[in-house]
Short mmCIF file of C-alpha atoms and ligand atoms in Angstrom, two decimals:
data_model
loop_
_atom_site.label_atom_id
_atom_site.label_comp_id
_atom_site.label_asym_id
_atom_site.label_seq_id
_atom_site.Cartn_x
_atom_site.Cartn_y
_atom_site.Cartn_z
CA MET A 1 0.90 -12.06 36.92
CA SER A 2 2.81 -14.33 34.60
CA ASN A 3 5.36 -12.85 32.24
CA ILE A 4 4.37 -12.97 28.63
CA PHE A 5 7.02 -12.53 26.02
CA ILE A 6 7.80 -13.50 22.49
CA GLY A 7 11.39 -14.26 21.54
CA ASP A 8 13.99 -13.68 24.23
CA LYS A 9 12.92 -10.49 25.96
CA GLU A 10 9.85 -8.87 27.49
CA TYR A 11 9.33 -5.37 26.07
CA PHE A 12 6.40 -4.37 28.27
CA PRO A 13 7.49 -5.67 31.69
CA GLY A 14 5.07 -5.21 34.53
CA ILE A 15 2.08 -5.45 32.20
CA GLY A 16 0.30 -8.78 31.88
CA ALA A 17 -2.61 -9.97 29.79
CA ILE A 18 -5.27 -7.25 29.99
CA PRO A 19 -8.28 -8.68 31.86
CA PHE A 20 -11.94 -7.75 31.60
CA GLU A 21 -12.89 -6.35 35.00
CA GLY A 22 -16.08 -4.42 34.26
CA VAL A 23 -17.14 -0.84 34.78
CA ASP A 24 -16.58 -0.80 38.55
CA SER A 25 -12.90 -1.62 38.26
CA ASP A 26 -10.39 1.13 39.01
CA ASN A 27 -7.58 -0.71 37.27
CA PRO A 28 -6.47 1.46 34.33
CA LEU A 29 -5.04 -1.61 32.60
CA ALA A 30 -8.30 -3.58 32.51
CA TYR A 31 -11.21 -3.61 30.10
CA LYS A 32 -14.36 -2.01 31.46
CA PHE A 33 -16.66 -2.95 28.57
CA TYR A 34 -14.75 -5.22 26.19
CA ASP A 35 -15.57 -8.75 27.28
CA ALA A 36 -14.34 -10.76 24.28
CA ASN A 37 -16.66 -13.74 24.72
CA LYS A 38 -19.80 -11.84 25.71
CA ARG A 39 -22.58 -12.49 23.21
CA ILE A 40 -24.27 -9.57 21.55
CA GLY A 41 -27.03 -10.99 19.36
CA ASP A 42 -25.68 -13.95 17.44
CA LYS A 43 -21.96 -13.18 17.78
CA THR A 44 -19.43 -12.54 20.51
CA MET A 45 -17.93 -9.10 21.00
CA ALA A 46 -14.65 -10.36 19.55
CA GLU A 47 -16.42 -11.67 16.45
CA HIS A 48 -18.34 -8.44 15.93
CA LEU A 49 -15.47 -6.04 16.47
CA ARG A 50 -12.48 -7.84 14.91
CA PHE A 51 -9.98 -5.45 16.46
CA ALA A 52 -6.61 -4.85 14.87
CA VAL A 53 -3.46 -3.09 16.10
CA CYS A 54 -1.55 -1.08 13.52
CA TYR A 55 2.20 -1.39 13.27
CA TRP A 56 3.06 2.12 12.09
CA HIS A 57 1.76 4.28 14.92
CA THR A 58 2.33 1.80 17.70
CA PHE A 59 5.81 0.49 16.97
CA CYS A 60 7.35 2.91 14.46
CA ALA A 61 6.28 6.49 15.18
CA GLN A 62 8.03 7.82 18.26
CA GLY A 63 6.23 11.04 18.94
CA SER A 64 7.99 13.41 16.56
CA ASP A 65 5.94 16.24 15.07
CA PRO A 66 6.83 19.07 12.65
CA PHE A 67 8.23 21.05 15.59
CA GLY A 68 10.09 18.46 17.58
CA THR A 69 11.94 15.18 17.45
CA ASP A 70 11.09 11.83 19.05
CA THR A 71 9.93 11.77 22.64
CA GLN A 72 9.22 8.06 22.95
CA ILE A 73 12.09 5.68 23.53
CA PHE A 74 11.48 2.10 22.39
CA ALA A 75 13.71 -0.67 23.65
CA TRP A 76 13.21 -2.64 20.46
CA ASN A 77 15.12 -0.03 18.45
CA ASP A 78 18.22 -0.68 20.49
CA ALA A 79 19.94 -3.12 18.14
CA ALA A 80 23.19 -3.45 16.23
CA ASP A 81 21.62 -3.29 12.79
CA GLU A 82 18.31 -2.61 11.09
CA MET A 83 17.32 -6.24 10.58
CA SER A 84 17.91 -7.04 14.26
CA ALA A 85 15.82 -4.01 15.19
CA ALA A 86 13.05 -5.22 12.88
CA ARG A 87 13.15 -8.60 14.57
CA GLN A 88 12.96 -7.09 18.05
CA LYS A 89 10.18 -4.78 16.96
CA MET A 90 8.22 -7.77 15.73
CA ASP A 91 8.70 -9.58 19.04
CA ALA A 92 7.52 -6.47 20.88
CA ALA A 93 4.54 -6.20 18.53
CA PHE A 94 3.42 -9.79 19.06
CA GLU A 95 3.88 -9.36 22.81
CA LEU A 96 1.56 -6.35 22.78
CA PHE A 97 -1.01 -8.11 20.53
CA THR A 98 -1.01 -11.09 22.88
CA LYS A 99 -1.32 -9.01 26.04
CA LEU A 100 -4.17 -6.96 24.60
CA GLY A 101 -5.92 -10.07 23.29
CA VAL A 102 -6.60 -8.59 19.84
CA PRO A 103 -7.00 -11.04 16.97
CA TYR A 104 -5.59 -8.95 14.10
CA TYR A 105 -2.81 -6.60 13.05
CA CYS A 106 -2.02 -4.45 9.98
CA PHE A 107 1.24 -3.17 8.49
CA HIS A 108 2.92 -1.27 5.67
CA ASP A 109 5.91 -3.00 4.04
CA ARG A 110 8.24 -0.32 5.42
CA ASP A 111 6.91 -0.67 8.97
CA ILE A 112 8.10 -4.21 9.31
CA ALA A 113 11.17 -4.40 7.08
CA PRO A 114 14.01 -1.96 6.40
CA VAL A 115 14.36 -0.40 2.96
CA GLY A 116 17.22 -1.85 0.94
CA LYS A 117 19.59 -0.14 -1.46
CA SER A 118 17.78 -1.64 -4.46
CA VAL A 119 14.39 -3.06 -5.35
CA ALA A 120 15.82 -6.57 -4.97
CA GLU A 121 17.36 -5.84 -1.57
CA SER A 122 14.10 -4.33 -0.24
CA GLU A 123 12.24 -7.41 -1.50
CA ALA A 124 14.74 -9.71 0.21
CA ASN A 125 14.44 -7.84 3.51
CA LEU A 126 10.66 -8.06 3.37
CA GLN A 127 10.78 -11.75 2.50
CA GLU A 128 12.94 -12.52 5.50
CA VAL A 129 10.75 -10.54 7.88
CA ILE A 130 7.62 -12.20 6.51
CA GLY A 131 9.16 -15.55 7.44
CA TRP A 132 9.43 -14.42 11.07
CA ALA A 133 5.91 -13.00 11.03
CA LYS A 134 4.54 -16.27 9.72
CA GLN A 135 6.16 -18.13 12.57
CA ARG A 136 4.91 -15.65 15.15
CA GLN A 137 1.39 -15.85 13.73
CA GLN A 138 1.47 -19.63 14.05
CA GLU A 139 2.73 -19.45 17.63
CA THR A 140 0.23 -16.85 18.81
CA GLY A 141 -2.82 -17.39 16.57
CA MET A 142 -2.62 -13.77 15.42
CA LYS A 143 -4.03 -12.99 11.97
CA LEU A 144 -3.31 -10.31 9.41
CA LEU A 145 -6.29 -8.04 8.74
CA TRP A 146 -4.51 -6.23 5.94
CA GLY A 147 -1.19 -5.41 4.43
CA THR A 148 -0.26 -2.35 2.41
CA ALA A 149 2.68 -0.60 0.79
CA ASN A 150 4.05 2.70 2.00
CA VAL A 151 4.35 4.58 -1.29
CA PHE A 152 4.35 8.06 0.21
CA THR A 153 7.33 8.43 2.62
CA ASP A 154 10.27 7.97 0.27
CA PRO A 155 11.27 11.26 -1.45
CA ARG A 156 10.81 9.61 -4.85
CA TYR A 157 7.04 9.69 -4.21
CA MET A 158 6.88 13.43 -3.56
CA ASN A 159 4.80 13.93 -6.74
CA GLY A 160 2.67 10.84 -6.19
CA ALA A 161 3.00 7.07 -6.61
CA SER A 162 0.61 5.66 -9.23
CA THR A 163 -0.33 9.25 -10.18
CA ASN A 164 3.26 10.45 -10.52
CA PRO A 165 3.96 12.45 -13.69
CA ASN A 166 7.17 10.41 -14.12
CA PHE A 167 6.48 6.83 -15.22
CA ASP A 168 9.77 5.60 -13.69
CA VAL A 169 8.38 6.45 -10.25
CA VAL A 170 5.15 4.58 -11.06
CA THR A 171 7.22 1.44 -11.67
CA HIS A 172 8.82 1.72 -8.22
CA ALA A 173 5.37 1.97 -6.67
CA ALA A 174 4.45 -1.15 -8.66
CA ALA A 175 7.49 -3.02 -7.35
CA GLN A 176 6.55 -2.17 -3.77
CA VAL A 177 2.87 -3.00 -4.20
CA LYS A 178 3.75 -6.33 -5.84
CA ALA A 179 6.02 -7.27 -2.92
CA ALA A 180 3.44 -6.12 -0.35
CA ILE A 181 0.72 -8.16 -2.07
CA ASP A 182 3.04 -11.20 -2.04
CA ALA A 183 3.65 -10.61 1.68
CA THR A 184 -0.07 -10.26 2.40
CA ILE A 185 -0.83 -13.50 0.56
CA GLU A 186 2.00 -15.33 2.32
CA LEU A 187 0.62 -14.28 5.72
CA GLY A 188 -2.99 -15.12 4.91
CA GLY A 189 -4.04 -11.45 4.98
CA GLU A 190 -7.79 -10.99 4.60
CA ASN A 191 -7.57 -7.63 2.81
CA TYR A 192 -5.09 -5.46 0.94
CA VAL A 193 -5.28 -1.67 1.42
CA PHE A 194 -4.51 1.28 -0.82
CA TRP A 195 -4.32 4.60 0.92
CA GLY A 196 -3.38 7.18 -1.70
CA GLY A 197 -1.12 9.30 0.48
CA ARG A 198 0.27 11.44 -2.31
CA GLU A 199 -2.22 10.50 -5.00
CA GLY A 200 -3.52 14.01 -5.54
CA TYR A 201 -2.17 17.42 -6.35
CA PHE A 202 -0.87 20.62 -4.84
CA SER A 203 -1.43 22.84 -7.86
CA LEU A 204 -3.81 22.43 -10.77
CA LEU A 205 -1.44 24.61 -12.79
CA ASN A 206 1.10 21.81 -13.14
CA SER A 207 -1.23 18.78 -12.91
CA ASN A 208 -2.91 16.76 -15.65
CA THR A 209 -5.58 15.41 -13.34
CA GLN A 210 -7.33 13.47 -16.08
CA LEU A 211 -4.22 11.46 -16.95
CA GLU A 212 -3.32 10.98 -13.28
CA LEU A 213 -6.75 9.56 -12.47
CA GLU A 214 -6.64 7.23 -15.46
CA ASN A 215 -3.19 6.06 -14.41
CA MET A 216 -4.41 5.43 -10.88
CA ALA A 217 -7.22 3.23 -12.23
CA ARG A 218 -4.83 1.32 -14.51
CA PHE A 219 -2.46 0.78 -11.61
CA LEU A 220 -5.23 -0.58 -9.37
CA GLN A 221 -6.44 -2.88 -12.15
CA ALA A 222 -2.90 -4.20 -12.62
CA ALA A 223 -2.52 -4.78 -8.87
CA ARG A 224 -5.85 -6.61 -8.72
CA ASP A 225 -5.02 -8.76 -11.73
CA TYR A 226 -1.66 -9.70 -10.26
CA ALA A 227 -3.09 -10.59 -6.85
CA ARG A 228 -5.95 -12.62 -8.31
CA LYS A 229 -3.51 -14.47 -10.56
CA ARG A 230 -1.51 -15.31 -7.44
CA GLY A 231 -4.68 -16.69 -5.83
CA PHE A 232 -5.53 -13.82 -3.46
CA LYS A 233 -9.16 -14.27 -2.43
CA GLY A 234 -9.37 -11.29 -0.09
CA THR A 235 -10.79 -7.83 -0.58
CA PHE A 236 -8.92 -4.80 -1.85
CA LEU A 237 -9.68 -1.66 0.07
CA ILE A 238 -9.38 2.00 -0.83
CA GLU A 239 -9.08 4.34 2.12
CA PRO A 240 -10.55 7.77 1.34
CA LYS A 241 -8.97 10.94 2.68
CA PRO A 242 -9.64 14.44 1.35
CA MET A 243 -6.29 16.10 1.99
CA GLU A 244 -2.98 15.83 3.85
CA PRO A 245 -0.34 15.35 2.73
CA THR A 246 -1.51 16.66 -0.65
CA LYS A 247 -3.80 19.66 -0.84
CA HIS A 248 -6.40 17.66 -2.72
CA GLN A 249 -6.44 13.88 -2.75
CA TYR A 250 -8.27 11.98 -5.46
CA ASP A 251 -9.85 9.56 -2.96
CA PHE A 252 -11.60 12.51 -1.32
CA ASP A 253 -14.45 10.72 0.43
CA ALA A 254 -16.61 7.61 0.21
CA GLN A 255 -18.92 8.82 -2.52
CA THR A 256 -16.00 9.99 -4.67
CA VAL A 257 -14.29 6.61 -4.32
CA ILE A 258 -17.49 4.67 -4.97
CA GLY A 259 -18.02 6.59 -8.21
CA PHE A 260 -14.40 6.01 -9.22
CA LEU A 261 -14.55 2.27 -8.49
CA ARG A 262 -17.78 1.85 -10.43
CA HIS A 263 -16.54 3.91 -13.36
CA HIS A 264 -13.37 1.82 -13.66
CA ASP A 265 -14.95 -1.56 -13.13
CA LEU A 266 -13.21 -2.10 -9.81
CA ALA A 267 -16.23 -2.23 -7.45
CA GLY A 268 -16.62 -5.66 -5.91
CA ASP A 269 -12.93 -6.56 -5.95
CA PHE A 270 -12.45 -3.25 -4.18
CA LYS A 271 -14.39 -1.96 -1.19
CA LEU A 272 -13.69 0.91 1.18
CA ASN A 273 -11.74 1.28 4.36
CA ILE A 274 -13.33 4.13 6.28
CA GLU A 275 -11.24 6.12 8.73
CA ALA A 276 -13.13 8.26 11.23
CA ASN A 277 -10.62 11.12 11.22
CA HIS A 278 -10.62 11.23 7.40
CA ALA A 279 -14.41 11.45 7.43
CA THR A 280 -14.34 14.55 9.60
CA LEU A 281 -11.57 16.12 7.48
CA ALA A 282 -13.90 15.70 4.49
CA GLY A 283 -16.61 17.60 6.34
CA HIS A 284 -18.62 14.45 7.06
CA THR A 285 -19.30 12.34 10.10
CA PHE A 286 -17.87 8.85 10.61
CA ALA A 287 -21.39 7.42 10.38
CA HIS A 288 -22.07 9.27 7.12
CA GLU A 289 -19.06 7.72 5.41
CA LEU A 290 -20.00 4.25 6.68
CA GLN A 291 -23.56 4.76 5.49
CA MET A 292 -22.51 5.76 1.96
CA CYS A 293 -20.47 2.55 1.76
CA THR A 294 -23.19 0.28 3.06
CA ASP A 295 -25.72 1.85 0.69
CA ALA A 296 -23.39 0.92 -2.16
CA GLY A 297 -22.67 -2.56 -0.74
CA LEU A 298 -19.02 -1.54 -0.49
CA LEU A 299 -18.19 -1.27 3.21
CA GLY A 300 -14.95 -3.18 3.68
CA SER A 301 -13.19 -2.21 6.88
CA VAL A 302 -12.67 0.59 9.38
CA ASP A 303 -9.71 2.59 10.66
CA ALA A 304 -11.02 3.39 14.11
CA ASN A 305 -9.69 6.67 15.43
CA ARG A 306 -10.83 10.26 15.91
CA GLY A 307 -9.71 13.78 15.15
CA ASP A 308 -9.78 16.80 17.38
CA PRO A 309 -12.89 18.94 16.93
CA GLN A 310 -10.80 22.13 16.80
CA ASN A 311 -7.93 20.90 14.64
CA GLY A 312 -8.07 20.60 10.88
CA TRP A 313 -5.65 17.75 10.46
CA ASP A 314 -5.33 14.02 10.96
CA THR A 315 -4.55 13.82 14.68
CA ASP A 316 -5.13 10.04 14.69
CA GLN A 317 -6.26 9.85 18.30
CA PHE A 318 -7.65 6.71 19.85
CA PRO A 319 -11.45 6.70 19.68
CA THR A 320 -13.03 7.63 23.01
CA ASP A 321 -16.34 9.13 21.94
CA ILE A 322 -19.00 6.52 22.69
CA TYR A 323 -21.79 8.61 21.11
CA ASP A 324 -19.88 8.51 17.82
CA ALA A 325 -19.12 4.80 18.15
CA VAL A 326 -22.81 4.07 18.74
CA GLN A 327 -23.80 5.82 15.54
CA GLY A 328 -21.02 4.09 13.60
CA MET A 329 -21.96 0.69 14.98
CA MET A 330 -25.64 1.29 14.15
CA VAL A 331 -24.64 1.58 10.49
CA ILE A 332 -22.28 -1.39 10.64
CA LEU A 333 -24.83 -3.63 12.37
CA GLY A 334 -27.53 -2.38 10.02
CA ASP A 335 -25.33 -3.69 7.19
CA GLY A 336 -25.15 -7.14 8.81
CA GLY A 337 -21.86 -6.45 10.61
CA LEU A 338 -18.24 -6.60 9.55
CA THR A 339 -17.36 -9.61 7.39
CA SER A 340 -13.78 -9.63 6.15
CA GLY A 341 -13.04 -6.20 7.61
CA GLY A 342 -12.28 -5.17 11.16
CA LEU A 343 -11.71 -2.20 13.44
CA ASN A 344 -8.09 -1.20 13.03
CA PHE A 345 -6.71 1.32 15.49
CA ASP A 346 -5.02 3.70 13.11
CA ALA A 347 -4.26 5.80 16.15
CA LYS A 348 -1.32 6.95 18.19
CA VAL A 349 -0.84 8.05 21.75
CA ARG A 350 0.04 11.71 22.23
CA ARG A 351 3.61 12.93 21.93
CA GLU A 352 3.63 13.64 25.66
CA SER A 353 2.49 10.09 26.53
CA VAL A 354 5.91 8.58 26.93
CA ASP A 355 5.24 5.59 29.20
CA MET A 356 4.87 2.13 27.71
CA GLU A 357 1.59 1.67 29.58
CA ASP A 358 0.15 4.63 27.68
CA ILE A 359 0.15 2.51 24.51
CA PHE A 360 -1.97 -0.05 26.35
CA ALA A 361 -4.28 2.61 27.76
CA GLY A 362 -4.91 3.96 24.24
CA HIS A 363 -5.91 0.57 22.90
CA ILE A 364 -7.95 -0.35 25.98
CA GLY A 365 -9.89 2.90 25.67
CA GLY A 366 -10.51 2.37 21.97
CA MET A 367 -11.67 -1.21 22.48
CA ASP A 368 -13.95 -0.26 25.37
CA THR A 369 -15.42 2.60 23.35
CA PHE A 370 -16.40 0.30 20.49
CA ALA A 371 -17.51 -2.52 22.78
CA ARG A 372 -19.92 -0.19 24.57
CA GLY A 373 -20.90 1.36 21.24
CA LEU A 374 -21.70 -2.10 19.91
CA GLU A 375 -23.93 -2.99 22.87
CA ILE A 376 -25.83 0.28 22.73
CA ALA A 377 -26.26 0.15 18.96
CA HIS A 378 -27.48 -3.45 19.20
CA ASN A 379 -30.05 -2.47 21.82
CA ILE A 380 -31.30 0.50 19.82
CA LEU A 381 -31.71 -1.61 16.70
CA ASN A 382 -33.32 -4.55 18.46
CA SER A 383 -35.26 -3.21 21.44
CA SER A 384 -36.39 0.28 20.52
CA SER A 385 -38.83 1.67 18.00
CA TYR A 386 -35.93 3.12 15.98
CA GLN A 387 -36.02 0.82 12.96
CA ALA A 388 -39.82 0.73 12.80
CA ASN A 389 -39.96 4.54 12.92
CA LYS A 390 -37.50 4.82 10.08
CA VAL A 391 -39.44 2.32 7.96
CA LYS A 392 -42.66 4.20 8.70
CA ARG A 393 -41.11 7.45 7.50
CA TYR A 394 -40.87 5.96 4.01
CA GLU A 395 -44.09 3.95 3.99
CA SER A 396 -45.51 6.00 1.09
CA PHE A 397 -43.10 4.07 -1.17
CA ALA A 398 -44.23 0.68 0.11
CA SER A 399 -47.59 0.52 -1.67
CA GLY A 400 -49.73 2.14 -4.34
CA ASP A 401 -48.29 4.79 -6.61
CA GLY A 402 -45.18 5.21 -4.45
CA ALA A 403 -44.31 1.53 -4.92
CA ALA A 404 -44.93 1.86 -8.65
CA PHE A 405 -42.53 4.83 -8.72
CA SER A 406 -39.90 2.86 -6.78
CA ALA A 407 -40.22 0.05 -9.29
CA GLY A 408 -39.56 2.53 -12.11
CA ASN A 409 -43.11 2.29 -13.44
CA LEU A 410 -44.36 5.88 -13.13
CA SER A 411 -43.72 8.58 -15.71
CA LEU A 412 -43.27 12.25 -14.95
CA GLU A 413 -46.66 13.02 -16.52
CA LYS A 414 -48.40 10.40 -14.38
CA MET A 415 -46.82 11.87 -11.25
CA ARG A 416 -48.04 15.31 -12.32
CA ASP A 417 -51.57 13.93 -12.54
CA ILE A 418 -51.34 12.38 -9.07
CA ALA A 419 -50.19 15.72 -7.62
CA ALA A 420 -53.01 17.54 -9.36
CA SER A 421 -55.69 15.11 -8.15
CA LYS A 422 -54.43 14.64 -4.57
CA GLY A 423 -53.71 18.27 -3.78
CA GLU A 424 -51.32 19.53 -1.09
CA PRO A 425 -49.37 16.76 0.76
CA VAL A 426 -49.82 16.35 4.51
CA SER A 427 -46.95 17.91 6.46
CA ILE A 428 -45.12 15.04 8.24
CA SER A 429 -42.64 15.79 11.03
CA GLY A 430 -39.03 14.56 10.67
CA LYS A 431 -38.94 14.08 14.47
CA GLN A 432 -35.17 14.52 14.65
CA GLU A 433 -35.30 15.47 18.32
CA GLN A 434 -37.08 12.24 19.20
CA TYR A 435 -34.49 10.18 17.33
CA GLU A 436 -31.70 12.02 19.15
CA ASN A 437 -33.41 11.54 22.51
CA LEU A 438 -33.73 7.84 21.81
CA ILE A 439 -29.97 7.51 21.30
CA ASN A 440 -29.30 9.30 24.60
CA GLN A 441 -31.86 7.17 26.40
CA TYR A 442 -30.16 3.97 25.24
CA MET A 443 -26.69 5.35 25.98
CA PHE A 444 -27.51 5.14 29.66
CA LYS A 445 -30.14 2.43 29.75
C1 LIG B 501 -3.03 8.04 6.82
C2 LIG B 501 -3.68 6.74 6.63
C3 LIG B 501 -2.76 5.54 6.68
C4 LIG B 501 -3.44 4.35 6.10
C5 LIG B 501 -2.52 3.25 5.69
O1 LIG B 501 -3.66 9.06 7.05
O2 LIG B 501 -4.71 6.63 7.54
O3 LIG B 501 -2.33 5.31 7.98
O4 LIG B 501 -4.39 3.82 6.96
O5 LIG B 501 -1.63 3.66 4.71
NI1 LIG B 502 -5.80 4.92 8.01
NI1 LIG B 503 -5.25 8.74 8.75
#
């Protein structure tokens, strides 16, 4: 095993480039299903899945929870000052990206650069760090899937960022978003994300929700206009989440966001970034949220993770449920696959997982889950009767009066006359059990 390191130190010693060894391998640090160059249909696994590692969970969070402090000790934090720590963290990050063999990464401004004492100082810190990132990207071939601004951690954002009742706070959010957009452009980022962490309310009694929503739209329009003026060609993404940290978040779920984007003339420039754990918090499935986006032509990207079936919060666990991944990938493939988006592991290892290799195991498991999910979904869509059955279920709209209705050419009165002349419709089975059995059959085929 050859040592791989970026900069002057190896942060994950004893771990080399993660190989593909197949399902019979007992090596925990090897891919069982993710074989980057294996062709699935007309693309390789790597091209289909476009995996990304996120900076915040993997290199910043250290296992603290509301009841306890950090459990994970990271060598890259051991530095004389914050900028040196940021530099070491970046070297550690690019080492991990390289060893995993992922093509993309994602960050918040505050993940990669320390906050300064003023707007100008924070901008300068970010600028400097972006210079290092650019160099590391050139050296390693890594690409930026998306950048974003953390406008929810700082106490000033406790009442919201773009939806804050105090305009002065809105301007600070603008300063951060402007700098994060600049950084994303500088690094060739393919998307720019808005997750509205505190864009919502805790109490209706003190909230003018109408004004807050209008302000949010104005803010997004201003951000778009600025980025386009600066030549950004990528996609803006809104990441829905129903709650946490606020009681009610405005970007509740996919359909809410789609309506909002269309209403404010943002659809097209903006698409959606669907996170599996946020889908379940909203009372939906991952596949449901993806489907609503593809129906609207607005699926942008994915935060691949999972929640815990018993817990009602964002546990951000690495995805391991292949059944779920299959159903997600069926929707994604049905939409023609990911284009500018990717599968970003917005996931963290458990607080009790304190070994450096655990971080690798989390990513390996997530990548294998989606690789296998991709293969199974591809087989279901291409080798089974699934698609034909679904088309058949709606065949009454393909010809005759049904087609005329679909084309908008049948009035209510005319439909009444058809009902009266044809009599009682035939009862047609939904055959849900057969669809479910088909998925299970292909899971193990
Ligand atoms: C939090 C969100 C966050 C976004 C980026 O729940 O998932 O991590 O992806 O701000
Ligand atoms: Ni996310
Ligand atoms: Ni989340």
